[in-house]
PDB file of C-alpha atoms in Angstrom:
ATOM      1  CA  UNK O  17    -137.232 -36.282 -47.744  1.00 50.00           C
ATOM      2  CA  UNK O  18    -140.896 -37.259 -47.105  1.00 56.00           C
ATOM      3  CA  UNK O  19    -143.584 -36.585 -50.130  1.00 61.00           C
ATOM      4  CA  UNK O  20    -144.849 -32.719 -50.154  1.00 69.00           C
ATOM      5  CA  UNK O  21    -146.791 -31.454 -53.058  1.00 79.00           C
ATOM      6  CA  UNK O  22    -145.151 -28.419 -54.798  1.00 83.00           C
ATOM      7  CA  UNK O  23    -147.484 -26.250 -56.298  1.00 85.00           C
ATOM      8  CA  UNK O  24    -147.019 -25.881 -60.159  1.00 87.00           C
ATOM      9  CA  UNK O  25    -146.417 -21.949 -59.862  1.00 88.00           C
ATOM     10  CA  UNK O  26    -143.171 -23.124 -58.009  1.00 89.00           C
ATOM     11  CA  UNK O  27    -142.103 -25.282 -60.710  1.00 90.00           C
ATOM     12  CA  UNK O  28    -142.756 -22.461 -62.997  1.00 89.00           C
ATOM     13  CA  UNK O  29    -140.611 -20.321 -60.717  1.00 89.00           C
ATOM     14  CA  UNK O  30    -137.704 -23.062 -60.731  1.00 90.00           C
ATOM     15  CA  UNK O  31    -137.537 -23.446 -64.251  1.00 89.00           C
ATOM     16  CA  UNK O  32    -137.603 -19.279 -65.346  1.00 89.00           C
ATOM     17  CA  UNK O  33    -134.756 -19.193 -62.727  1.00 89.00           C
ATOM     18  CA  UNK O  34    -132.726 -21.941 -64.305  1.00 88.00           C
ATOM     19  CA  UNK O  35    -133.372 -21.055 -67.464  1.00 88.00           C
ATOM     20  CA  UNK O  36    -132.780 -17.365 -66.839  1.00 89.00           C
ATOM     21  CA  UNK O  37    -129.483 -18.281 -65.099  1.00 90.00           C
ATOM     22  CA  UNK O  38    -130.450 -16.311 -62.623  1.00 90.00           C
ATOM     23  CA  UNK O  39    -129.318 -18.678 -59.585  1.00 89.00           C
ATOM     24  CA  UNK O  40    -127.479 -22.254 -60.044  1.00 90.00           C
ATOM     25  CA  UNK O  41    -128.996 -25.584 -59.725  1.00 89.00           C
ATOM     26  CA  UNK O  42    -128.023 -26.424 -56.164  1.00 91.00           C
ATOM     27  CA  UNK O  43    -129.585 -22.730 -55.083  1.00 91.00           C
ATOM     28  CA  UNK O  44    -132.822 -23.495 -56.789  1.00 88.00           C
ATOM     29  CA  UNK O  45    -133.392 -26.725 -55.456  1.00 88.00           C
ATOM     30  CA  UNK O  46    -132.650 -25.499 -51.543  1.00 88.00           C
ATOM     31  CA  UNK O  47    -135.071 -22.622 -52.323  1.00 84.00           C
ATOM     32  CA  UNK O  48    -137.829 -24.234 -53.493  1.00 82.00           C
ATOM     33  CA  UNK O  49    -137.593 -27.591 -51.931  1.00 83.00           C
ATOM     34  CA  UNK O  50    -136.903 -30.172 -54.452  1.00 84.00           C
ATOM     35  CA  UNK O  51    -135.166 -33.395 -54.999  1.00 87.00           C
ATOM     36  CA  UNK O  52    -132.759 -34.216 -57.639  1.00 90.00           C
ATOM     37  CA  UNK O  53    -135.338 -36.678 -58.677  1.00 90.00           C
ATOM     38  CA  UNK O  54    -138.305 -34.828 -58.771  1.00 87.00           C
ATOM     39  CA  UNK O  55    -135.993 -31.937 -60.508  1.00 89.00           C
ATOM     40  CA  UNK O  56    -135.582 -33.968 -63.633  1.00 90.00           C
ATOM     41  CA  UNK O  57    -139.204 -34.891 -63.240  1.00 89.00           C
ATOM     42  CA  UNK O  58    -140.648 -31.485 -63.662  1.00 89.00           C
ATOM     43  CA  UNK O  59    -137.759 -30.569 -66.186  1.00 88.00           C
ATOM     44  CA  UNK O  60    -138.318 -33.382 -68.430  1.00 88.00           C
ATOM     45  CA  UNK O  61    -141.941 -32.763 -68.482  1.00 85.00           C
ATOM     46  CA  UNK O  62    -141.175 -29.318 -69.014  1.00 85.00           C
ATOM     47  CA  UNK O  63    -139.323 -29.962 -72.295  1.00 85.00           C
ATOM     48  CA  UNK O  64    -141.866 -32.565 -73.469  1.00 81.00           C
ATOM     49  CA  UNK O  65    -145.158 -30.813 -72.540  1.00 80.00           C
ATOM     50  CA  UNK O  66    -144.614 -26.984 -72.139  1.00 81.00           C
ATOM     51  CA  UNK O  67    -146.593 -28.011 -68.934  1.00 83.00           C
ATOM     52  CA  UNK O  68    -145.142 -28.768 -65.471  1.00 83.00           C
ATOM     53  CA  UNK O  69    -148.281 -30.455 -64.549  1.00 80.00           C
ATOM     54  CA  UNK O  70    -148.917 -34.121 -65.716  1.00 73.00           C
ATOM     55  CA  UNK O  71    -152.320 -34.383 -67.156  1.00 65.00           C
ATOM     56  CA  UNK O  72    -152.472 -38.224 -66.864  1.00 64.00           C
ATOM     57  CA  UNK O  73    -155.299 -40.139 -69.880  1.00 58.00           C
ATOM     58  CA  UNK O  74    -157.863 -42.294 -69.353  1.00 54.00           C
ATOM     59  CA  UNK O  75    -160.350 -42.865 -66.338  1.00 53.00           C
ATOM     60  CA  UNK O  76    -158.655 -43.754 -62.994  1.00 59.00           C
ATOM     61  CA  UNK O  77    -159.946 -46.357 -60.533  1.00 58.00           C
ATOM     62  CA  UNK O  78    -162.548 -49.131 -60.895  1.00 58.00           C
ATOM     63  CA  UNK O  79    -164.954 -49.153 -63.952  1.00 56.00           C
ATOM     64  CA  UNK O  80    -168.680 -47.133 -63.517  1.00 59.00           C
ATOM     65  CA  UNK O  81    -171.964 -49.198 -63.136  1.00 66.00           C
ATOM     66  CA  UNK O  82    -174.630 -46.916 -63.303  1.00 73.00           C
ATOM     67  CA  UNK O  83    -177.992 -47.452 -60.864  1.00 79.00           C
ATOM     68  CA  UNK O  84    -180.861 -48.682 -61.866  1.00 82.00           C
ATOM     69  CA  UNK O  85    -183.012 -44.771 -62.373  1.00 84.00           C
ATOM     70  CA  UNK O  86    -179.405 -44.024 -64.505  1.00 83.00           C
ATOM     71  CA  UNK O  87    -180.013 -47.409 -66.765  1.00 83.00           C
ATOM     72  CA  UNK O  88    -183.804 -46.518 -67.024  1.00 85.00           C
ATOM     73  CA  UNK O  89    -182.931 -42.316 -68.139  1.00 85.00           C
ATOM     74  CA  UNK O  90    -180.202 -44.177 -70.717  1.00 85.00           C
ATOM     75  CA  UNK O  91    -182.322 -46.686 -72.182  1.00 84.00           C
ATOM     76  CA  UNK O  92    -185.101 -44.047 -72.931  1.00 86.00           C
ATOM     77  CA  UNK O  93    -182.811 -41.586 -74.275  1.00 85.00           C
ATOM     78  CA  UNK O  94    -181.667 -44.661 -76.772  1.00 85.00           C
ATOM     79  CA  UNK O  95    -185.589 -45.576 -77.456  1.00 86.00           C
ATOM     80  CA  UNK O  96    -186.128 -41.320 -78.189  1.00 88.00           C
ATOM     81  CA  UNK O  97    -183.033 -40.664 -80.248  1.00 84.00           C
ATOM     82  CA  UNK O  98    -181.757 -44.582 -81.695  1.00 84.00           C
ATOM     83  CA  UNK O  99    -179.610 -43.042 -84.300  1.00 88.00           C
ATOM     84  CA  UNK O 100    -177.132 -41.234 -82.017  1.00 86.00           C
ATOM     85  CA  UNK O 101    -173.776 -42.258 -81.422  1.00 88.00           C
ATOM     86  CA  UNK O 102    -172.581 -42.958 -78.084  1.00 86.00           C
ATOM     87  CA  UNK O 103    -170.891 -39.734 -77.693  1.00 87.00           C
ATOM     88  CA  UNK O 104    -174.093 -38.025 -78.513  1.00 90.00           C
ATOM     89  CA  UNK O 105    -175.990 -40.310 -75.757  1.00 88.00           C
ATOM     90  CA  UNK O 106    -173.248 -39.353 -73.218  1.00 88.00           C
ATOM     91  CA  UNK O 107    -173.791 -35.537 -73.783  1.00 90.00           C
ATOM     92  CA  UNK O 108    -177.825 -36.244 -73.147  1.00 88.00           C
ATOM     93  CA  UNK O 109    -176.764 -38.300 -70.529  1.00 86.00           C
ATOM     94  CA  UNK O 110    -175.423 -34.637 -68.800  1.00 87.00           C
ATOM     95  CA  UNK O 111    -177.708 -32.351 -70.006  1.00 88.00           C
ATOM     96  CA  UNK O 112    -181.024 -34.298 -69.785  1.00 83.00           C
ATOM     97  CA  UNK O 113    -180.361 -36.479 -66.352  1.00 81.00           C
ATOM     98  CA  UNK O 114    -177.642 -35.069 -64.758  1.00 83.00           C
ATOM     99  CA  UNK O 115    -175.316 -38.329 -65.139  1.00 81.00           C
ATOM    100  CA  UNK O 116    -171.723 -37.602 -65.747  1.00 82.00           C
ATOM    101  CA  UNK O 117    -170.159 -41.272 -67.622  1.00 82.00           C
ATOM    102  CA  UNK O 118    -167.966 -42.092 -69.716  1.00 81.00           C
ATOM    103  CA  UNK O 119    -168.926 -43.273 -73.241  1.00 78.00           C
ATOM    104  CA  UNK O 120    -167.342 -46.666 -72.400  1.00 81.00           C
ATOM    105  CA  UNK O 121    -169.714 -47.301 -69.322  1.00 80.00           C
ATOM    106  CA  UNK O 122    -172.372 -46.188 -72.099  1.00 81.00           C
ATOM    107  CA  UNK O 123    -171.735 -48.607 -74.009  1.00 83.00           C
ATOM    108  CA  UNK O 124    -171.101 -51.334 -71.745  1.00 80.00           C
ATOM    109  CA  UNK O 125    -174.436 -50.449 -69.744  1.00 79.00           C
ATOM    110  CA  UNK O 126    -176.242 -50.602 -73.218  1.00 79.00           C
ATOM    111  CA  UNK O 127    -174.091 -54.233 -74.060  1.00 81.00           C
ATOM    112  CA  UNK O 128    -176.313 -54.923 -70.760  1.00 78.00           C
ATOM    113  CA  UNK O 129    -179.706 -54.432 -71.297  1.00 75.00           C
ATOM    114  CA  UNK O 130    -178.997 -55.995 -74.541  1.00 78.00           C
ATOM    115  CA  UNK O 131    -179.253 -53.035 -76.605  1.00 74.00           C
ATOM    116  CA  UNK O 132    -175.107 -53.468 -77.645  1.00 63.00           C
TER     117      UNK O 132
END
């Protein structure tokens, strides 16, 4: 079977109907269009999360380097408020500029200009 996203409501469905008994494995998986595998996927997560969605951690794909009008906003937000924590910098960051980063690009920006 090729990859097709099912839509969490589905898996929702799947799992009050198994756990309902209100049709049998096999049935469910016909009706709704899932593999074995991806079955015990969404069940497992299911009993581990209370979620069928995985909500994966951390920051995908290649790490942020900000341009050179982002560095210049961050380093004067450091020179106007240098007893903030990074956190607190990242929240100015969005309210003040309009930058959404990560605290770690922050930091590594600020490790950068020398600042770290």
């Amino acid at each position: 079977m090729a990859y097709h996203k099912i839509s969490d409501d589905v898996k929702q469905a799947a799992i009050h109907l198994l756990e309902h008994n209100l049709l049998d494995l096999r049935n469910i998986l016909d009706c709704c269009g899932f593999s074995k595998w991806m079955w015990c996927q969404v069940l497992r997560l299911w009993r581990e999360t209370g979620d069928v969605m995985n909500h994966p951690t951390g920051i995908p794909g290649w790490i942020c380097h900000l341009v050179n009008e982002d560095i210049d906003c961050l380093v004067q937000l450091i020179h106007d408020n240098p007893d903030y924590f990074l956190d607190e910098i990242v929240k100015l960051m969005k309210i003040n500029c309009f930058i959404l980063v990560h605290f770690l690009t922050t930091f590594n920006e600020l490790e950068q200009a020398g600042m770290g």
